[in-house]
Short mmCIF file of C-alpha atoms in Angstrom, two decimals:
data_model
loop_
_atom_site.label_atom_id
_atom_site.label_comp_id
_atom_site.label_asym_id
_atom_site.label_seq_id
_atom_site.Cartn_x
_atom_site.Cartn_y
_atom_site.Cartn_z
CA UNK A 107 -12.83 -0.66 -15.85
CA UNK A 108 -11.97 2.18 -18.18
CA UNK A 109 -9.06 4.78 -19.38
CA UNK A 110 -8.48 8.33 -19.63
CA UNK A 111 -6.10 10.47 -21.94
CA UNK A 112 -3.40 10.00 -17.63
CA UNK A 113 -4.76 7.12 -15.98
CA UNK A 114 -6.96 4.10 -15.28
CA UNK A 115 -9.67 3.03 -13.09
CA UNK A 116 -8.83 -0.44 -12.04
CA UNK A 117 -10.90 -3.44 -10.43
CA UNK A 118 -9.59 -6.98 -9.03
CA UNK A 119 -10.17 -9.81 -6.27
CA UNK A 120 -8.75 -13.18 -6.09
CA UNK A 121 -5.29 -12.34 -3.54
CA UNK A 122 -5.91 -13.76 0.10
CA UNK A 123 -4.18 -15.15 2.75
CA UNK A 124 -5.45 -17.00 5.46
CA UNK A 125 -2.55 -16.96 7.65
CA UNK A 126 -1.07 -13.49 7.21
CA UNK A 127 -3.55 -10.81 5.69
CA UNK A 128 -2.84 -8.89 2.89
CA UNK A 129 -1.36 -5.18 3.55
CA UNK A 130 -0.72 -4.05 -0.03
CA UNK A 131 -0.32 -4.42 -3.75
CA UNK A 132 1.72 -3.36 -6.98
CA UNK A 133 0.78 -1.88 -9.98
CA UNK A 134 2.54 -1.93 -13.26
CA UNK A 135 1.49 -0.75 -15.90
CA UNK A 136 3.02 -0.90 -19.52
CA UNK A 137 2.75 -1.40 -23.48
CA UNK A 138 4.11 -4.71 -23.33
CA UNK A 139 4.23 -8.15 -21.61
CA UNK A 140 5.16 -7.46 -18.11
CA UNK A 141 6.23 -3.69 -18.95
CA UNK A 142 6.48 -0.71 -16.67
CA UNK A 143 6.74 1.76 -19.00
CA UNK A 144 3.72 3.56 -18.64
CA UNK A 145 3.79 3.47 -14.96
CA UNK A 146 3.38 7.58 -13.57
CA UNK A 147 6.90 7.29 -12.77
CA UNK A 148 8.63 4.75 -15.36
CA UNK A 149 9.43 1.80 -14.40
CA UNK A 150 8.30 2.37 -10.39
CA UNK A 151 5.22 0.00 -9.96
CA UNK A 152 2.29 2.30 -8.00
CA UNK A 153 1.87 0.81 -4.71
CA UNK A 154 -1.78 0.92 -3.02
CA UNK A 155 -2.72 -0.39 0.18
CA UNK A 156 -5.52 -3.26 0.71
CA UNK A 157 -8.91 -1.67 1.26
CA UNK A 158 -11.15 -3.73 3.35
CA UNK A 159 -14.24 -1.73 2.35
CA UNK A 160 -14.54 -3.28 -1.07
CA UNK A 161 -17.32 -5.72 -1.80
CA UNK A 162 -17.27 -9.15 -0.24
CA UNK A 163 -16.56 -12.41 -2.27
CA UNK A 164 -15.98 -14.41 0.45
CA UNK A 165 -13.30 -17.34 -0.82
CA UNK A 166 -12.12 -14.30 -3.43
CA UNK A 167 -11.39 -11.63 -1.02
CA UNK A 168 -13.07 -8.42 -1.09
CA UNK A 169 -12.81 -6.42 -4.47
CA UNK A 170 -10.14 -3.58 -4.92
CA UNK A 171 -11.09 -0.40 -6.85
CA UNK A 172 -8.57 2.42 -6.94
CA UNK A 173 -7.84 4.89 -9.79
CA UNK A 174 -3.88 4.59 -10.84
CA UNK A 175 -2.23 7.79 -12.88
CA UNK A 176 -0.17 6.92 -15.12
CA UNK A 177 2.18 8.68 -18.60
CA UNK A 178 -0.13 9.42 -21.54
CA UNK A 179 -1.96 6.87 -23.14
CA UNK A 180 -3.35 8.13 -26.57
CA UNK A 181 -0.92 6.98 -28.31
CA UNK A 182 -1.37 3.12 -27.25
CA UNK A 183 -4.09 0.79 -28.05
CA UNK A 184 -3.41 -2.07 -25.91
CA UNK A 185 -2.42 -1.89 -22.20
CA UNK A 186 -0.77 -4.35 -20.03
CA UNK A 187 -1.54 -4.38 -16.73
CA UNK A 188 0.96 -6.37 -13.61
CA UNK A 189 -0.61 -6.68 -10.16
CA UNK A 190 0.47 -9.11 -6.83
CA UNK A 191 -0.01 -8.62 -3.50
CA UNK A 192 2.63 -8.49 -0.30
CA UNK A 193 1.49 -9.79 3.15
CA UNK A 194 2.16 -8.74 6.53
CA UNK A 195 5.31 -10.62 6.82
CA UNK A 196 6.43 -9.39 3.56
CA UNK A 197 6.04 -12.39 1.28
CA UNK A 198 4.94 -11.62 -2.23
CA UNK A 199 1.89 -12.94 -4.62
CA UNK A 200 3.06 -14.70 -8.01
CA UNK A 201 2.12 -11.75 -11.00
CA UNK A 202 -1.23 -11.51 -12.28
CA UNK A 203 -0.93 -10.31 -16.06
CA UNK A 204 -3.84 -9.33 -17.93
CA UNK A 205 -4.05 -7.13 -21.30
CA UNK A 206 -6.77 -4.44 -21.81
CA UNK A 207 -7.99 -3.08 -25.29
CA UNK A 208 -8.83 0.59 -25.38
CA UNK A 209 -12.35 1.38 -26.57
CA UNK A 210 -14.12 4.27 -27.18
CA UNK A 211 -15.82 6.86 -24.36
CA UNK A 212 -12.71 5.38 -22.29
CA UNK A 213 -13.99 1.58 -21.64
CA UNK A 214 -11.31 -0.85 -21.19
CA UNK A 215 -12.07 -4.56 -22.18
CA UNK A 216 -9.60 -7.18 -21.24
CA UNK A 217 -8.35 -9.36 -23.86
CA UNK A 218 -9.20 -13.53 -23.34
CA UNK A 219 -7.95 -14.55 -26.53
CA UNK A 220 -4.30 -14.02 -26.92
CA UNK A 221 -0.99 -15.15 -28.49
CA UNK A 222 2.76 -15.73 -26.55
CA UNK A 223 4.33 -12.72 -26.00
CA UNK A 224 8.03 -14.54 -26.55
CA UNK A 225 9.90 -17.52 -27.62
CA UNK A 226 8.91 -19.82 -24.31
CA UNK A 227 4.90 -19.03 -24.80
CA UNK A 228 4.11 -16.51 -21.95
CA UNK A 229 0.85 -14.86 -22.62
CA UNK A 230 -1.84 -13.35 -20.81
CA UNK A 231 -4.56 -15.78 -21.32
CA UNK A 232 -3.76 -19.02 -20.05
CA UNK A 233 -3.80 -20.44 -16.54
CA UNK A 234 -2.05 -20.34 -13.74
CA UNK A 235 1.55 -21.10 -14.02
CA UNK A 236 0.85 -22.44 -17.66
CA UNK A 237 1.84 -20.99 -21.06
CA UNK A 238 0.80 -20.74 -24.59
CA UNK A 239 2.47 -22.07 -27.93
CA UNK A 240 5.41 -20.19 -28.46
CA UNK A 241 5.71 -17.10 -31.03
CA UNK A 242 6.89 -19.26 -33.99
CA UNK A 243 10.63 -18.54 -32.77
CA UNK A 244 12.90 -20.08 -31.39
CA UNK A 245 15.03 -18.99 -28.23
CA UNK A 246 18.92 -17.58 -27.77
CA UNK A 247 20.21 -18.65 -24.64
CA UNK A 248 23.18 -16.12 -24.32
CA UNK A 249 23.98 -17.26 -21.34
CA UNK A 250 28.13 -18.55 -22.41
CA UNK A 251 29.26 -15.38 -24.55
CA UNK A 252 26.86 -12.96 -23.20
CA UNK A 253 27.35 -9.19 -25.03
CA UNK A 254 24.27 -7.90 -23.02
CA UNK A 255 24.49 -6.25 -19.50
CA UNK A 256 25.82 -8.41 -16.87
CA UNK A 257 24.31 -9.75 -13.33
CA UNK A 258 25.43 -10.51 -9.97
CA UNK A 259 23.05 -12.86 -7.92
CA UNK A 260 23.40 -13.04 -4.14
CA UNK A 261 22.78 -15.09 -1.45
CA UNK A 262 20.83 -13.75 1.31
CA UNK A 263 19.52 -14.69 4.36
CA UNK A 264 17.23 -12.60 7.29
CA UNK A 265 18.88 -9.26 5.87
CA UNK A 266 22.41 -10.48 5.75
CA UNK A 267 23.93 -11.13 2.24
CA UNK A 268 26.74 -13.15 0.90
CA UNK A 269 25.82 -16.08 2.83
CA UNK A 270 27.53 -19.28 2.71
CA UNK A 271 25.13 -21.06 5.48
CA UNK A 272 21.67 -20.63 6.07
CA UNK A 273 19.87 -22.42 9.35
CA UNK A 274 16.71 -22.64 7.30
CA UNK A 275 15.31 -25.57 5.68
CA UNK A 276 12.40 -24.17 4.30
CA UNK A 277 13.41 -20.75 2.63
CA UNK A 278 15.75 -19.25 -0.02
CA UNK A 279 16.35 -15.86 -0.25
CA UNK A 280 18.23 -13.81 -3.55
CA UNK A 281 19.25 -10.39 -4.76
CA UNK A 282 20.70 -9.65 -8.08
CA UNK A 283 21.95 -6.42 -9.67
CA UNK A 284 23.35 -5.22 -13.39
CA UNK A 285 27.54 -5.51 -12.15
CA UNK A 286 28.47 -4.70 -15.98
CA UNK A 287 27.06 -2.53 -18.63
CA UNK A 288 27.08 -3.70 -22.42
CA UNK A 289 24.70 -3.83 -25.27
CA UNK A 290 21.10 -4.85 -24.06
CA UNK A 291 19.79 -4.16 -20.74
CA UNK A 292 17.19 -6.81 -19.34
CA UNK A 293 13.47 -5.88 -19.83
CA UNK A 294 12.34 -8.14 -17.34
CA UNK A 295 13.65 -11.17 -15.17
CA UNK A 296 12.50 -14.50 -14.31
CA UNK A 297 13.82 -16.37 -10.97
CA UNK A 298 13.92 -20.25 -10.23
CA UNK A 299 15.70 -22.29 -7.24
CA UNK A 300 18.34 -25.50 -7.70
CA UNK A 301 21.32 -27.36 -6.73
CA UNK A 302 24.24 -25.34 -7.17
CA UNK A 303 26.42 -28.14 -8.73
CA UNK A 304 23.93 -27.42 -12.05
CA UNK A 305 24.03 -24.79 -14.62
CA UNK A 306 20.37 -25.09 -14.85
CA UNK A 307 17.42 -24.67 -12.02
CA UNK A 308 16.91 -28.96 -10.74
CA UNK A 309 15.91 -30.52 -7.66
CA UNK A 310 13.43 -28.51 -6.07
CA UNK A 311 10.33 -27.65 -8.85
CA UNK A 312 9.27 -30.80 -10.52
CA UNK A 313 9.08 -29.83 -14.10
CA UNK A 314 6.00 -32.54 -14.82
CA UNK A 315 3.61 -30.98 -12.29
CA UNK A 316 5.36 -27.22 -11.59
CA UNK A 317 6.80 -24.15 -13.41
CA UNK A 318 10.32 -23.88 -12.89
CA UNK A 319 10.74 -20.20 -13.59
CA UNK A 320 8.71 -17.89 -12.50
CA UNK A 321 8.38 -14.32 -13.46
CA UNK A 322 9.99 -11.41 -11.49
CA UNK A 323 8.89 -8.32 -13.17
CA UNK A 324 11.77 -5.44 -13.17
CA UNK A 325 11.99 -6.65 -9.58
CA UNK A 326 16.00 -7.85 -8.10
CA UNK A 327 15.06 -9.88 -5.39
CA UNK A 328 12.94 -12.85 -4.09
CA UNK A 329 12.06 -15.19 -0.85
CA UNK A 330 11.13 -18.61 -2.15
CA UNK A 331 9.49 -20.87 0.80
CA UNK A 332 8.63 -24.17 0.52
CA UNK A 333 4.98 -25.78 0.69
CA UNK A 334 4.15 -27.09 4.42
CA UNK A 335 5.80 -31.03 4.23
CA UNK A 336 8.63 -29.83 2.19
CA UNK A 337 12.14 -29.29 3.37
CA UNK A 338 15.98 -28.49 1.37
CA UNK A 339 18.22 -30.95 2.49
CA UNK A 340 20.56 -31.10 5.06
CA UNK A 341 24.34 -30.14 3.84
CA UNK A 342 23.58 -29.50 -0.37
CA UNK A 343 23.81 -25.98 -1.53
CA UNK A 344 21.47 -24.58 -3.55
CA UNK A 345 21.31 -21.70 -5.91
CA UNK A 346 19.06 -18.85 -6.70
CA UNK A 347 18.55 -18.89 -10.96
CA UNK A 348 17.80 -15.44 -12.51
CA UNK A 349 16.84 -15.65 -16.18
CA UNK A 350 17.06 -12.15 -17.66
CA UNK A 351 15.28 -11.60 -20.75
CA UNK A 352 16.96 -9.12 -23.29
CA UNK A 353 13.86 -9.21 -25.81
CA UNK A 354 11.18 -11.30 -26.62
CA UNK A 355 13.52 -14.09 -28.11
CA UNK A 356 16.77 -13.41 -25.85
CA UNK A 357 17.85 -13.92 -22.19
CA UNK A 358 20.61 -15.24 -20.02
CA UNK A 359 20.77 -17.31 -16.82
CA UNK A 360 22.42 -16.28 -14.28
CA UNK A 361 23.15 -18.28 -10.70
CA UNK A 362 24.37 -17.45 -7.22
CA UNK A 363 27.00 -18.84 -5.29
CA UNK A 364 25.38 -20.91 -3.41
CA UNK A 365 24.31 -21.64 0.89
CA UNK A 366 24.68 -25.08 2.62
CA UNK A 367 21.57 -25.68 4.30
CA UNK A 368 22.78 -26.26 8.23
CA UNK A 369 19.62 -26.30 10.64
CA UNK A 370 21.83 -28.57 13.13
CA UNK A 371 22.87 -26.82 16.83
CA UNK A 372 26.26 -26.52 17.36
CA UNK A 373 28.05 -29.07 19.60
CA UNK A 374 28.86 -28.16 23.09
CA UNK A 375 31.85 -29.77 24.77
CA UNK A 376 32.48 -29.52 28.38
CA UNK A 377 36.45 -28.94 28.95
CA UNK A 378 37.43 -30.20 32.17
CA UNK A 379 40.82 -28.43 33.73
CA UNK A 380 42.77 -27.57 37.15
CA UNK A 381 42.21 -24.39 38.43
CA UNK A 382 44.73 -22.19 38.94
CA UNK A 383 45.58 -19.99 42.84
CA UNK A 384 48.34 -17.77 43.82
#
């Protein structure tokens, strides 16, 4: 892979789906953890289709080369790079982070060894859905109090939004915008899934065995389905969590009002009567 003084030449494999191929893929591309700022247009991730040409790796997918513009770079050293994939029905990827170093004659070498980029440990270098020791801070939950800019999360279901019910067992849908502007606006977001009657994401992740927030980008939306043998149960509400991060050492969590799960038919009652004849 390698840089020049508007752009980089970019390589990756590793998003497939078995079930419903994959029909494109975003591209951030910024000077920080999960930052956009360096995208061509800032803050718009670059959107390129799947190529099927690419070389073959079988259980990896078929390797994606495209060349992605971007502002200047002289002036950086590092680079951050954001990537996941959308399918055909629309569902995205979790984020793929990675950091590059800028070399000379415009080589770009990604960084394996790496330190936590904020006061919960997320890096660039550790596996899946896991984290690194934290930055030697510790973290202000704003959350009661909060001077920063303000979010509304919504409910939303097949298109439709301020939902009270959803027929669906086995998905959860959110938006969220900034409803109030004040002091710091977000950087990035995080999203997570729970019973509404908490303050804090519970009964769907298990935090032993699965991350409970998961990260969102500068995106305002998500469509959370369960794994195959899982279903929300019948008549609890559950929330949509949005963690937005301020800086590296800030954020505020944010929930939505909440939708009863209701998958059962209505009832039908037959109404007998006389009928009535001039």
């Amino acid at each position: 892979m390698s840089w020049w003084k508007f752009g980089i030449n970019l390589a990756w494999l590793g998003f497939v789906d078995a079930h419903s191929d994959i029909v494109h893929y975003f591209i951030n591309i910024g000077s920080t953890f999960m930052g956009a700022d360096l995208n061509a247009k800032e803050g718009t991730p670059k959107q390129i289709n799947h190529s099927t040409n690419g070389k073959d790796r079988y259980d990896e997918g078929k390797v994606q080369t495209y060349r992605i513009p971007t502002q200047k770079l002289s002036a950086y050293d590092h680079l951050y790079v954001s990537v996941w994939a959308v399918n055909q029905v629309g569902l995205s990827s979790a984020i793929v982070h990675s950091k590059f170093k800028k070399l000379p004659q415009g080589i770009l070498s990604l960084v394996r060894r790496c330190q936590s980029e904020d006061c919960e440990g997320h890096c660039v270098c550790s596996p899946q859905d896991k984290v690194c020791r934290n930055n030697g801070s510790s973290c202000n939950d704003v959350t009661s109090g909060n001077p920063n800019n303000l979010l509304q999360v919504t409910d939303v279901i097949f298109g439709s939004s301020n939902v009270h019910y959803t027929p669906s067992n086995t998905v959860l849908q959110g938006r969220w915008s900034i409803v109030h502007r004040q002091g710091i606006p977000p950087y990035m977001y995080q999203w997570s899934v729970g019973f509404t009657e908490h303050d804090v994401p519970v009964g769907i992740f298990d935090p032993e065995r699965e991350r409970v927030w998961h990260d969102d980008g500068q995106l305002t939306f998500v469509i959370y389905t369960l794994m195959r043998g899982r279903v929300l149960e019948e008549t609890v509400s559950y929330s949509v969590f949005v963690k937005a991060w301020y800086n590296k050492n800030t954020y505020a969590v944010f929930k939505s009002n909440g939708v009863i799960i209701d998958t059962k038919k209505p009832a039908v009652q037959n109404i007998l009567g006389s009928s009535i004849t001039d």
